[in-house]
mmCIF file with all atom_site columns, N, CA and C in Angstrom:
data_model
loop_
_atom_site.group_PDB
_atom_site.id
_atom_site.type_symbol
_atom_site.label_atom_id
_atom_site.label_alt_id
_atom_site.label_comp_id
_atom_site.label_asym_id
_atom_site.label_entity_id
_atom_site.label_seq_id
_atom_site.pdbx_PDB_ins_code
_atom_site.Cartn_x
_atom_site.Cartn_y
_atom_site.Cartn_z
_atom_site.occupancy
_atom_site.B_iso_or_equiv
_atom_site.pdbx_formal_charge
_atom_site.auth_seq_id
_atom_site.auth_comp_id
_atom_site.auth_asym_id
_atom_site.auth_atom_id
_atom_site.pdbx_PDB_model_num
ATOM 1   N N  . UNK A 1 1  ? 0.835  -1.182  0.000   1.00 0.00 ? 1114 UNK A N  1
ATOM 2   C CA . UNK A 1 1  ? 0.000  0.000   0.000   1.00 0.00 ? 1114 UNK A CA 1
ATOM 3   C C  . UNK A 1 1  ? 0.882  1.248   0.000   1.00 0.00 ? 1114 UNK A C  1
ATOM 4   N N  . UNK A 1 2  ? 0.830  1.826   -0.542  1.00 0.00 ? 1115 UNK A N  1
ATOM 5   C CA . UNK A 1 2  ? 1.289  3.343   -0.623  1.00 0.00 ? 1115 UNK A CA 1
ATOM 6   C C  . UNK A 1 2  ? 1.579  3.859   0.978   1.00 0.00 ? 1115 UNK A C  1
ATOM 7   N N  . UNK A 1 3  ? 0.708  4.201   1.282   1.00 0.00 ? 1116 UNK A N  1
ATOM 8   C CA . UNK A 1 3  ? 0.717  4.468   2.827   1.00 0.00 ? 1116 UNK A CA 1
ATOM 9   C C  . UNK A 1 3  ? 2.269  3.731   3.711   1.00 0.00 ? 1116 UNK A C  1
ATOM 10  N N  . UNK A 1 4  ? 2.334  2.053   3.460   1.00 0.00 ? 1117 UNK A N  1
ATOM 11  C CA . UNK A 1 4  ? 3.289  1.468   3.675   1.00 0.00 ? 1117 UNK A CA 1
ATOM 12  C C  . UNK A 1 4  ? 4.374  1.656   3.090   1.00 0.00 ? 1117 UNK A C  1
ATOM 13  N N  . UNK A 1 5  ? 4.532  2.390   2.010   1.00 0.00 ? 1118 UNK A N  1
ATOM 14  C CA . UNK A 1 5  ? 5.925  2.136   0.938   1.00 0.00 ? 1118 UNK A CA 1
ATOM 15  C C  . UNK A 1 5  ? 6.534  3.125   1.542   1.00 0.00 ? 1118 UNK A C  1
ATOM 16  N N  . UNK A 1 6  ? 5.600  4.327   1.544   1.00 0.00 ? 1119 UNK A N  1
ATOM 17  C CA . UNK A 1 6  ? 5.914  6.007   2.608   1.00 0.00 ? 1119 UNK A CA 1
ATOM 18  C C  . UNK A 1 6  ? 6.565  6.157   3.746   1.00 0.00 ? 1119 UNK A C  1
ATOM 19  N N  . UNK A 1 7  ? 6.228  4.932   4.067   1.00 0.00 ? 1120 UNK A N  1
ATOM 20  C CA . UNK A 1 7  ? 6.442  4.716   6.099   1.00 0.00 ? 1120 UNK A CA 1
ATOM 21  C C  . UNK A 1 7  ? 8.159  4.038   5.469   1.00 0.00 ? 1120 UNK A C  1
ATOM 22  N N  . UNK A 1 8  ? 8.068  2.958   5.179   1.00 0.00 ? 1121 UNK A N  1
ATOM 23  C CA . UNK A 1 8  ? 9.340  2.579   4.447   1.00 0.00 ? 1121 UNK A CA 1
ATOM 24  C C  . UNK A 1 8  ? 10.695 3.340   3.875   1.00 0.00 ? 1121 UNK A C  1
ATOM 25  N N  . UNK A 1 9  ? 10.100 4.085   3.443   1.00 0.00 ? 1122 UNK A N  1
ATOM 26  C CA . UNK A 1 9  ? 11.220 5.505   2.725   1.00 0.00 ? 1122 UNK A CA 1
ATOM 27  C C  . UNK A 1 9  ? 11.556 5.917   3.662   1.00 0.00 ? 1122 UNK A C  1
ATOM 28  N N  . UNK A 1 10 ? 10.303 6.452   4.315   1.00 0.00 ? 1123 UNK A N  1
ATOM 29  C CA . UNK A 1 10 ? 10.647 7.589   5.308   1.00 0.00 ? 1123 UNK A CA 1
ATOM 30  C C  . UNK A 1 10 ? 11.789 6.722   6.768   1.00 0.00 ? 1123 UNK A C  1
ATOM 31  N N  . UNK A 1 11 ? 11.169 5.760   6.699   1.00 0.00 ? 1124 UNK A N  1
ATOM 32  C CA . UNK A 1 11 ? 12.492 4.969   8.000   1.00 0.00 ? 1124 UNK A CA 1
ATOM 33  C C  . UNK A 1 11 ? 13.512 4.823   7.392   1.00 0.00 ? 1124 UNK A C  1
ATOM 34  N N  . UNK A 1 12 ? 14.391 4.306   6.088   1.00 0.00 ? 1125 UNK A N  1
ATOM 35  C CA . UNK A 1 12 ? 15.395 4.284   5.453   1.00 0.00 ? 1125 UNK A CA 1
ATOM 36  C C  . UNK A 1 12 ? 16.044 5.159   5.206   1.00 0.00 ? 1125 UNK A C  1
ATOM 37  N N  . UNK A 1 13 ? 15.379 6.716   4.972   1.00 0.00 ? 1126 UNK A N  1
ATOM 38  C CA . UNK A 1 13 ? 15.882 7.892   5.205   1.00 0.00 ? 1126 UNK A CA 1
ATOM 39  C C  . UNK A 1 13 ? 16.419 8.140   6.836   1.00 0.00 ? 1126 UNK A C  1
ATOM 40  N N  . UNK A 1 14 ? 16.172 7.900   7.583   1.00 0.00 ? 1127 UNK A N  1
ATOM 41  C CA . UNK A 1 14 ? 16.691 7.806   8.700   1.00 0.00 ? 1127 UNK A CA 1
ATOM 42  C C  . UNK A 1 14 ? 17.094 6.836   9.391   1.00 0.00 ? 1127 UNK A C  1
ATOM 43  N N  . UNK A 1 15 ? 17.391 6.293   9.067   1.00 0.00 ? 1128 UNK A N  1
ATOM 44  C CA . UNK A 1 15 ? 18.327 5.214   9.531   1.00 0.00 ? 1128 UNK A CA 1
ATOM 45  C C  . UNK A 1 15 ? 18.042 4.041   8.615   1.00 0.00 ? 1128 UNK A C  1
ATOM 46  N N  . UNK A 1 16 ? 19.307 3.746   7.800   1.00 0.00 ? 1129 UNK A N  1
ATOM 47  C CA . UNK A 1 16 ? 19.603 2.938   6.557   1.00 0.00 ? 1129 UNK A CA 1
ATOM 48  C C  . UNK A 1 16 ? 19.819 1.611   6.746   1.00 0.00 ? 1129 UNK A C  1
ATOM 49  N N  . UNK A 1 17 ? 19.755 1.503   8.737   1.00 0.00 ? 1130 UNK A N  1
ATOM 50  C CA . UNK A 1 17 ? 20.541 0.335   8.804   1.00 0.00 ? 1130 UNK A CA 1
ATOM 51  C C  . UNK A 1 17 ? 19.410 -0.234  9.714   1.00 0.00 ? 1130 UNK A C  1
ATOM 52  N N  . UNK A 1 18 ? 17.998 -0.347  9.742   1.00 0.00 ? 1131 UNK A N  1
ATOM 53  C CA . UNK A 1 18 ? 17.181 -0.681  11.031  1.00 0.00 ? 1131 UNK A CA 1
ATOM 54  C C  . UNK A 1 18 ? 17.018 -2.158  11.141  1.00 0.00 ? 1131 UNK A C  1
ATOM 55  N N  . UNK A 1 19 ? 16.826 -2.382  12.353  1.00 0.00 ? 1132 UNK A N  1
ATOM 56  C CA . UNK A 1 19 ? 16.601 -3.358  12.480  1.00 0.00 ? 1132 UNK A CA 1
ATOM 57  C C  . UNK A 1 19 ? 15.242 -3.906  12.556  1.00 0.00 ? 1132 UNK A C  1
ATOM 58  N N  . UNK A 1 20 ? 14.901 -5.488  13.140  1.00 0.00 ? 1133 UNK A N  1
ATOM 59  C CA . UNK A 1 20 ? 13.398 -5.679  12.861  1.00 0.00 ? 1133 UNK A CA 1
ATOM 60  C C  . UNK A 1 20 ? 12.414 -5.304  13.383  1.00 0.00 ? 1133 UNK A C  1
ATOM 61  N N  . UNK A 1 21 ? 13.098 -5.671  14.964  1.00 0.00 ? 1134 UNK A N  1
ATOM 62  C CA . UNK A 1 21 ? 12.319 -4.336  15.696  1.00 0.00 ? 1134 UNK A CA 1
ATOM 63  C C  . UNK A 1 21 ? 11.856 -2.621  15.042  1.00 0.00 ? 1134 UNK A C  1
ATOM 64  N N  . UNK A 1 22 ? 12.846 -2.268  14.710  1.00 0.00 ? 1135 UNK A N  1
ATOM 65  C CA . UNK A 1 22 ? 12.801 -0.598  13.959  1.00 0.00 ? 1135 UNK A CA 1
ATOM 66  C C  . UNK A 1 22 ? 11.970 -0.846  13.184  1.00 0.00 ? 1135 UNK A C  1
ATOM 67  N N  . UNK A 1 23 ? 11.724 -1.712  12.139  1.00 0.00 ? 1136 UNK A N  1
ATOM 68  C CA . UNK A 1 23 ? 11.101 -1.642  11.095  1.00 0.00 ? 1136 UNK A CA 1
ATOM 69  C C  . UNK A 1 23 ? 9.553  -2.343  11.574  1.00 0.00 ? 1136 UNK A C  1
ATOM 70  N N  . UNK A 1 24 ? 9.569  -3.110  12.687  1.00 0.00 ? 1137 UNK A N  1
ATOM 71  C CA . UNK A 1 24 ? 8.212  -3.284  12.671  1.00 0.00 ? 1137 UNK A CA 1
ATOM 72  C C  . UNK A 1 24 ? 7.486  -1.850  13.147  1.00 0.00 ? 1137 UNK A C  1
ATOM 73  N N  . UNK A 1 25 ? 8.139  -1.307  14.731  1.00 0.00 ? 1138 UNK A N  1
ATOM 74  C CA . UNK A 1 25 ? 8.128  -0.163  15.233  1.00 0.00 ? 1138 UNK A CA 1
ATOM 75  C C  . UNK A 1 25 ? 7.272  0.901   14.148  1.00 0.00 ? 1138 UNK A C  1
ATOM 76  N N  . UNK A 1 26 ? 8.127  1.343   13.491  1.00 0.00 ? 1139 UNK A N  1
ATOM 77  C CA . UNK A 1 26 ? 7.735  2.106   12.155  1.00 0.00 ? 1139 UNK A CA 1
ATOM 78  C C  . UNK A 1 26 ? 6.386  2.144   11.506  1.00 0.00 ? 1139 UNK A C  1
ATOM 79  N N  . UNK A 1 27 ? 6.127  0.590   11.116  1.00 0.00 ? 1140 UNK A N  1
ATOM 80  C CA . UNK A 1 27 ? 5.329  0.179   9.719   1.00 0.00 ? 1140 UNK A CA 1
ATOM 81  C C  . UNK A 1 27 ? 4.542  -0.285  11.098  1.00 0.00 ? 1140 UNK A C  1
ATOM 82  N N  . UNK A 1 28 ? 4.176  0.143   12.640  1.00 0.00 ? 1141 UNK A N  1
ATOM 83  C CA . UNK A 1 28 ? 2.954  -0.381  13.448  1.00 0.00 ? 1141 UNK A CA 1
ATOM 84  C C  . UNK A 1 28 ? 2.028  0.727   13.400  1.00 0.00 ? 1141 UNK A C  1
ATOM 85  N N  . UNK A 1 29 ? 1.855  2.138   12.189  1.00 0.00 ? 1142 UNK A N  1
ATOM 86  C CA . UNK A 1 29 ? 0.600  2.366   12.149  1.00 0.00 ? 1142 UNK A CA 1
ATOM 87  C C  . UNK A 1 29 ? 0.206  2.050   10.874  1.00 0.00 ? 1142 UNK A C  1
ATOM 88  N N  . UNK A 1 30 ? 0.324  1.273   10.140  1.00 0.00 ? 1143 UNK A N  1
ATOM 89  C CA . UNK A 1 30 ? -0.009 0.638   9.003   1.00 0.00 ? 1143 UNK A CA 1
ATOM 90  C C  . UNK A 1 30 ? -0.819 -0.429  9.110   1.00 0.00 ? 1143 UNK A C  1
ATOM 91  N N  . UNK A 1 31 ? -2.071 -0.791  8.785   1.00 0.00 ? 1144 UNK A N  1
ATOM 92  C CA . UNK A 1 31 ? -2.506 -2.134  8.651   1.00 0.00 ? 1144 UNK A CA 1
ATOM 93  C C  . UNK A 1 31 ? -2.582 -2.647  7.504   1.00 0.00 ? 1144 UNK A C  1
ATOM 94  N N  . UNK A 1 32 ? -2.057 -3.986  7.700   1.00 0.00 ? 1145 UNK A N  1
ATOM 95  C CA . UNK A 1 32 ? -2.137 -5.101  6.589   1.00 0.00 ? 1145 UNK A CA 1
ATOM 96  C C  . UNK A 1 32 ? -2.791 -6.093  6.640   1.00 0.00 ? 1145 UNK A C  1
ATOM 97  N N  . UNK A 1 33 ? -3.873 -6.194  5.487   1.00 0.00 ? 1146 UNK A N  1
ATOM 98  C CA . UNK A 1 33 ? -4.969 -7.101  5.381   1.00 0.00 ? 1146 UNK A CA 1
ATOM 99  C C  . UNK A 1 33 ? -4.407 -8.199  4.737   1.00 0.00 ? 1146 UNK A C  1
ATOM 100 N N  . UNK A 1 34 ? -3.079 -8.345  4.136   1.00 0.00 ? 1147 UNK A N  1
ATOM 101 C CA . UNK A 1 34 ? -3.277 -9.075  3.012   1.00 0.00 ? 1147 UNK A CA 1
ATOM 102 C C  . UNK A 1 34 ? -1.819 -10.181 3.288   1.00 0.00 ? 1147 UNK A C  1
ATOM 103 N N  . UNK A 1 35 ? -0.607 -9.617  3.424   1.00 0.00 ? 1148 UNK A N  1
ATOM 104 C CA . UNK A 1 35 ? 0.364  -10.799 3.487   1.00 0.00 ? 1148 UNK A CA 1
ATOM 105 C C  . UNK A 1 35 ? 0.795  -11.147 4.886   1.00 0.00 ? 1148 UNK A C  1
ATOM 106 N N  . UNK A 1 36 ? 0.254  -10.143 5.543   1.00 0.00 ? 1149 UNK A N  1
ATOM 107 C CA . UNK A 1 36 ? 1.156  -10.252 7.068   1.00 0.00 ? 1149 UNK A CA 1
ATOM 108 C C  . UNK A 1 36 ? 2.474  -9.287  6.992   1.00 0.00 ? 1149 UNK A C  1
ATOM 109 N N  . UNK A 1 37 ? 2.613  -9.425  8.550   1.00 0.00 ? 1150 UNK A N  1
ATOM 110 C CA . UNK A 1 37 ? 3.872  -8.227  8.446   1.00 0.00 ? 1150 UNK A CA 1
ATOM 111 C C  . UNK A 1 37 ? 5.307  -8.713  8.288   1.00 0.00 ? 1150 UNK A C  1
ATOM 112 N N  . UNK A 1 38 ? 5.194  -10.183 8.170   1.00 0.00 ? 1151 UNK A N  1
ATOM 113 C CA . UNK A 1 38 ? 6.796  -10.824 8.053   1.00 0.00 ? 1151 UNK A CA 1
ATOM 114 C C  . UNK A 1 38 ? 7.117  -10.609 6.655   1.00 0.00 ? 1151 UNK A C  1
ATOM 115 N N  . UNK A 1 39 ? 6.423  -10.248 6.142   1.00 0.00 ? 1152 UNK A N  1
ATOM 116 C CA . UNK A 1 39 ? 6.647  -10.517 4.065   1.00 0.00 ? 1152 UNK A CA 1
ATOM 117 C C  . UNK A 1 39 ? 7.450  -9.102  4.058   1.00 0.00 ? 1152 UNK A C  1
ATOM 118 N N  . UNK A 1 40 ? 6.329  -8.288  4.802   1.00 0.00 ? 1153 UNK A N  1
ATOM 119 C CA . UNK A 1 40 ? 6.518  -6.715  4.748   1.00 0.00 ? 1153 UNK A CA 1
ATOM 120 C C  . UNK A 1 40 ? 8.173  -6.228  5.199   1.00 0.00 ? 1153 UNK A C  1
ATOM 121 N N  . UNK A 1 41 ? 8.206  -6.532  6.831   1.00 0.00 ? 1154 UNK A N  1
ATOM 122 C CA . UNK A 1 41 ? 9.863  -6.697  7.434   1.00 0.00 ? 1154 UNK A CA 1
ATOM 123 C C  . UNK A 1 41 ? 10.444 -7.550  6.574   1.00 0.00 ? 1154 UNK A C  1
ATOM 124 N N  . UNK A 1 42 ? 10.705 -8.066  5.422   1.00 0.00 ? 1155 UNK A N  1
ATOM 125 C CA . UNK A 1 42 ? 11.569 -8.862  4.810   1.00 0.00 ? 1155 UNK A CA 1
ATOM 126 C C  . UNK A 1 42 ? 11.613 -7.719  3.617   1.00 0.00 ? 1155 UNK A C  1
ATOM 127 N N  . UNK A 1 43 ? 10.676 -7.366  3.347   1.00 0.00 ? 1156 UNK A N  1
ATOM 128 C CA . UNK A 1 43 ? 11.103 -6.477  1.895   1.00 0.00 ? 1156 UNK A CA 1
ATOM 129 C C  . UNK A 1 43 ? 11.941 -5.082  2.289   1.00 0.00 ? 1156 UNK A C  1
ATOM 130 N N  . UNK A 1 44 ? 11.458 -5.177  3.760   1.00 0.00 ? 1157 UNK A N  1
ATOM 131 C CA . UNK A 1 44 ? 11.931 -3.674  4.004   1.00 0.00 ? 1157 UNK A CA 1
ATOM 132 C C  . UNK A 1 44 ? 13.641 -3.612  4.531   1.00 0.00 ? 1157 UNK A C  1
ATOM 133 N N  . UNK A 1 45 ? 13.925 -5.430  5.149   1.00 0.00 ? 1158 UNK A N  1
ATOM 134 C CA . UNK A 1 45 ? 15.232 -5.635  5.077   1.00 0.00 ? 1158 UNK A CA 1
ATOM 135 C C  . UNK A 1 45 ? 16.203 -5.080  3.724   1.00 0.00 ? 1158 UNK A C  1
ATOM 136 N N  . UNK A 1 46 ? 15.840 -6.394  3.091   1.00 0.00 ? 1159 UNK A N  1
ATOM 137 C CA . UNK A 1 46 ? 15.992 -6.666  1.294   1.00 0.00 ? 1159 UNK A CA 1
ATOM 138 C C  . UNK A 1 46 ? 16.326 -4.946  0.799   1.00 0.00 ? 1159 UNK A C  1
ATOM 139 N N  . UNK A 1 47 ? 15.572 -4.245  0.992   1.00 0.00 ? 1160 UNK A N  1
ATOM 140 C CA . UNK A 1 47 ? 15.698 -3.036  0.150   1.00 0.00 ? 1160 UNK A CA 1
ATOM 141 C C  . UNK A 1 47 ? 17.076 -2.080  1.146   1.00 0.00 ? 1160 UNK A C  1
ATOM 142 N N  . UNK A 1 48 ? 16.951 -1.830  2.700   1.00 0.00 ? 1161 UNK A N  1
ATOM 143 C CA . UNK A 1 48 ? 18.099 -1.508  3.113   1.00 0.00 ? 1161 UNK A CA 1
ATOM 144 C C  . UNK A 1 48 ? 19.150 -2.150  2.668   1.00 0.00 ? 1161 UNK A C  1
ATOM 145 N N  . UNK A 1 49 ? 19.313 -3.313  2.503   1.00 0.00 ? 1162 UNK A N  1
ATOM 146 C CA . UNK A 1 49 ? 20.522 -4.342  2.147   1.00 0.00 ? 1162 UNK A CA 1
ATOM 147 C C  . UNK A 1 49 ? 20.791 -3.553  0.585   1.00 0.00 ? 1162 UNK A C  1
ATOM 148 N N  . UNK A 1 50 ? 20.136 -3.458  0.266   1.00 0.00 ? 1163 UNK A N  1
ATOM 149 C CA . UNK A 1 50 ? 20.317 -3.564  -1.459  1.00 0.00 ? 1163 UNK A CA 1
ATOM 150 C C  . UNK A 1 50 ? 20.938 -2.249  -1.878  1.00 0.00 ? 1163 UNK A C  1
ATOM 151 N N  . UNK A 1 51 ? 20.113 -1.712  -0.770  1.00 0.00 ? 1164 UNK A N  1
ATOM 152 C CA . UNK A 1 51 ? 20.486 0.419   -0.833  1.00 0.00 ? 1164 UNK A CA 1
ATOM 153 C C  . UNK A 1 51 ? 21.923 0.468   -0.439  1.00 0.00 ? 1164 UNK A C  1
ATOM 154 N N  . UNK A 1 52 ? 22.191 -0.030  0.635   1.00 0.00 ? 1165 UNK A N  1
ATOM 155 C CA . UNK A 1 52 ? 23.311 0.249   1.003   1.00 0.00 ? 1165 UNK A CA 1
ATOM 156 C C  . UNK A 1 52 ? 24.785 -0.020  0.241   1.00 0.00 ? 1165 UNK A C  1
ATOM 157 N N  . UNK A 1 53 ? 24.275 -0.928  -0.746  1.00 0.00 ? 1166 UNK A N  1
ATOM 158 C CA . UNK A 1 53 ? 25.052 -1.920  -1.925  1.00 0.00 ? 1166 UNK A CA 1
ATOM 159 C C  . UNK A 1 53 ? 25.352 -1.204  -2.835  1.00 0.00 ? 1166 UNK A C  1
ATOM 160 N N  . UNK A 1 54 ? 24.245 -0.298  -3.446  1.00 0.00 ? 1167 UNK A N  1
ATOM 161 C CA . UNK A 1 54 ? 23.787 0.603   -3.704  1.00 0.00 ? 1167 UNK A CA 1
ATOM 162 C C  . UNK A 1 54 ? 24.914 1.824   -4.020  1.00 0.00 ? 1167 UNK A C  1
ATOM 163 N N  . UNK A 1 55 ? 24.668 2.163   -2.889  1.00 0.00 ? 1168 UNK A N  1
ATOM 164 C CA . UNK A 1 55 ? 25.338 3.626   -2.447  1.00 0.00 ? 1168 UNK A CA 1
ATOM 165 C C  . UNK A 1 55 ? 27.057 3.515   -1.978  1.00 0.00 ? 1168 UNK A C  1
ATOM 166 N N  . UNK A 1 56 ? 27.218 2.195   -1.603  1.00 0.00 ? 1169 UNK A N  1
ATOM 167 C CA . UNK A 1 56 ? 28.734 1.679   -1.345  1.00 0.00 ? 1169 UNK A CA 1
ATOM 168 C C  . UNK A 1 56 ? 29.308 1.885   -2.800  1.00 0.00 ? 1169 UNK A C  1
ATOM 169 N N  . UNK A 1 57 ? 28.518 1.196   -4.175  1.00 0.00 ? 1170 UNK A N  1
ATOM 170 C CA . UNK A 1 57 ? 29.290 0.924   -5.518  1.00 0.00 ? 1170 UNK A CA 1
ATOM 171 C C  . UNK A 1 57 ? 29.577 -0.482  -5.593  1.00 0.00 ? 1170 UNK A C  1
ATOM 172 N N  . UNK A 1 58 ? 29.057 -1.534  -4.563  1.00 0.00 ? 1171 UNK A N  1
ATOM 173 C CA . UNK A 1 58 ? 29.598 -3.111  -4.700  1.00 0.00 ? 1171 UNK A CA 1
ATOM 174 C C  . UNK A 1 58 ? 29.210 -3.644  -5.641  1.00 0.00 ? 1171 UNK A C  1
ATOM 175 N N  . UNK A 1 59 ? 27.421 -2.909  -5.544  1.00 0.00 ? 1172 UNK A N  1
ATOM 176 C CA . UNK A 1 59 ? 26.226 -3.959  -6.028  1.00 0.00 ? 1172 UNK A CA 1
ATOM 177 C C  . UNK A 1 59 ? 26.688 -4.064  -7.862  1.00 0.00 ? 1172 UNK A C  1
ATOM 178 N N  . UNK A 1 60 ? 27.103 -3.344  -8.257  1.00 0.00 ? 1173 UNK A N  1
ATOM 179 C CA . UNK A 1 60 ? 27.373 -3.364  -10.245 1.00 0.00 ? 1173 UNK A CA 1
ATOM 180 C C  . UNK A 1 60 ? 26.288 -3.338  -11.104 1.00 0.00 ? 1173 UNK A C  1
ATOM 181 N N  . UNK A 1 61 ? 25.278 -3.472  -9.825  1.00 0.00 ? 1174 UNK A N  1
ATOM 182 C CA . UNK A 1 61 ? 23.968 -3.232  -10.819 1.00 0.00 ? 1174 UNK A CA 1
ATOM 183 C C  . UNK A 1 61 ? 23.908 -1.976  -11.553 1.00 0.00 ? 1174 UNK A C  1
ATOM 184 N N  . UNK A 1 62 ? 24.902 -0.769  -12.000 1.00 0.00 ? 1175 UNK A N  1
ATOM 185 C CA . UNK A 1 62 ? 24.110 0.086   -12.705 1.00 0.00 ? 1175 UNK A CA 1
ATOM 186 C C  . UNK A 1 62 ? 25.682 0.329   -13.238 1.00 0.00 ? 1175 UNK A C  1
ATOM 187 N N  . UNK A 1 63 ? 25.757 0.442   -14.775 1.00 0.00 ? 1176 UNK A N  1
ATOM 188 C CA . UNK A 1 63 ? 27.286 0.881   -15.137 1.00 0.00 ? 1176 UNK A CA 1
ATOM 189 C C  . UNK A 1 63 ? 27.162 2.247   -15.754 1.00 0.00 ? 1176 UNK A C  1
ATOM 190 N N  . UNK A 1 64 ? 27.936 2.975   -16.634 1.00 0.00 ? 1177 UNK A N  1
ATOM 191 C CA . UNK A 1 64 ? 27.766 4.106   -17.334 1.00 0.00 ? 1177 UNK A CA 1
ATOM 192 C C  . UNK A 1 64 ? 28.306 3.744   -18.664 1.00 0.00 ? 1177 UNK A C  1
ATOM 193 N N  . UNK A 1 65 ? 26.940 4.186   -19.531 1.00 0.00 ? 1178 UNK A N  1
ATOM 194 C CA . UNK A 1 65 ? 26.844 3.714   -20.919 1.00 0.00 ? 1178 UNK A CA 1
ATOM 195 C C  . UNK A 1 65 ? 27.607 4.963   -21.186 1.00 0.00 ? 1178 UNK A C  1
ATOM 196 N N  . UNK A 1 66 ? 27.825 4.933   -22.990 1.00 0.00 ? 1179 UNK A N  1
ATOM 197 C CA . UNK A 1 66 ? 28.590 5.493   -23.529 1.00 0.00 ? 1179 UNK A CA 1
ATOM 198 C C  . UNK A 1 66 ? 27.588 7.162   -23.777 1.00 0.00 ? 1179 UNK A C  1
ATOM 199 N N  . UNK A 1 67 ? 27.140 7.586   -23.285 1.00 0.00 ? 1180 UNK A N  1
ATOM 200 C CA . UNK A 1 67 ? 26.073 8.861   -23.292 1.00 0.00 ? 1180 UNK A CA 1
ATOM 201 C C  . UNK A 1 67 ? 26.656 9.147   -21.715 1.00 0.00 ? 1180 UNK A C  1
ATOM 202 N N  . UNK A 1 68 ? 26.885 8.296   -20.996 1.00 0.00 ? 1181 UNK A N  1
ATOM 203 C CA . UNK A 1 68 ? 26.943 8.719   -19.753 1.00 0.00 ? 1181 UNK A CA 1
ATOM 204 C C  . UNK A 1 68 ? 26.130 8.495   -18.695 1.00 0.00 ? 1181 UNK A C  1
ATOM 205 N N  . UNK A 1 69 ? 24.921 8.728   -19.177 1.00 0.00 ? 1182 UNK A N  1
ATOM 206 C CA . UNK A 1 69 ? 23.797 8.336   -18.435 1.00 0.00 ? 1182 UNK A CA 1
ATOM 207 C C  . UNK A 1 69 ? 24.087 6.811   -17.952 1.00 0.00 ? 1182 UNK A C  1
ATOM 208 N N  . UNK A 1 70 ? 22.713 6.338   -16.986 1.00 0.00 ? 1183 UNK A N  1
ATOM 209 C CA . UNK A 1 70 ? 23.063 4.873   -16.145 1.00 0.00 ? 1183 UNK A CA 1
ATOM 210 C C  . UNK A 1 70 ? 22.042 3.889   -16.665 1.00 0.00 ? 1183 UNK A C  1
ATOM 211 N N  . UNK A 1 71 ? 22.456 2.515   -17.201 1.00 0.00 ? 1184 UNK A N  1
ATOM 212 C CA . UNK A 1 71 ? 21.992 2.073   -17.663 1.00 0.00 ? 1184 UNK A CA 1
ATOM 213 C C  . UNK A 1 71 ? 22.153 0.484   -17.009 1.00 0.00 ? 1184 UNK A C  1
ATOM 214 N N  . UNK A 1 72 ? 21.451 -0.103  -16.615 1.00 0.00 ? 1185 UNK A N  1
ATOM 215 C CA . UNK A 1 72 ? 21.099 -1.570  -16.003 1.00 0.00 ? 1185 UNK A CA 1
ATOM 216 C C  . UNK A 1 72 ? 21.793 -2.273  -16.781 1.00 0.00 ? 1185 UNK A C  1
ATOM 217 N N  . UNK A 1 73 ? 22.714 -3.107  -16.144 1.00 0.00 ? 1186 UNK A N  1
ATOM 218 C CA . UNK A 1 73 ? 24.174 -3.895  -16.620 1.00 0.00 ? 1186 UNK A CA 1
ATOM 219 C C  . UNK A 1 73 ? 23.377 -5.487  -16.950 1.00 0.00 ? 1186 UNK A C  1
#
């Protein structure tokens, strides 16, 4: 839900590194009708992990094409 993706940003913006606690904390004025909140704390892991990969330069997911611009390797 939107509402949830918001809450998500907005905790990753402040602190990149939360834990599960943090992230349930966070996403506890959100209700979820539909997968449960373990699916939810797993994506919201997954995406800190990935950001941080990210922003380090490890991940290689994005190179620079010959324009310069970034283009998915």
């Amino acid at each position: 839900t939107p509402g949830m993706l918001m809450t998500a940003r907005a905790l990753l913006d402040e602190n990149p590194d939360p834990t599960d606690l943090e992230i349930r904390t966070a996403i506890s004025g959100a209700i979820c009708r539909c997968t449960g909140y373990k699916n939810i704390v797993s994506a919201v892991r997954w995406a800190a992990e990935h950001e941080a990969a990210m922003t380090s330069g490890s991940s290689g997911a994005m190179t620079s094409g010959s324009s310069g611009a970034n283009q998915e390797a």
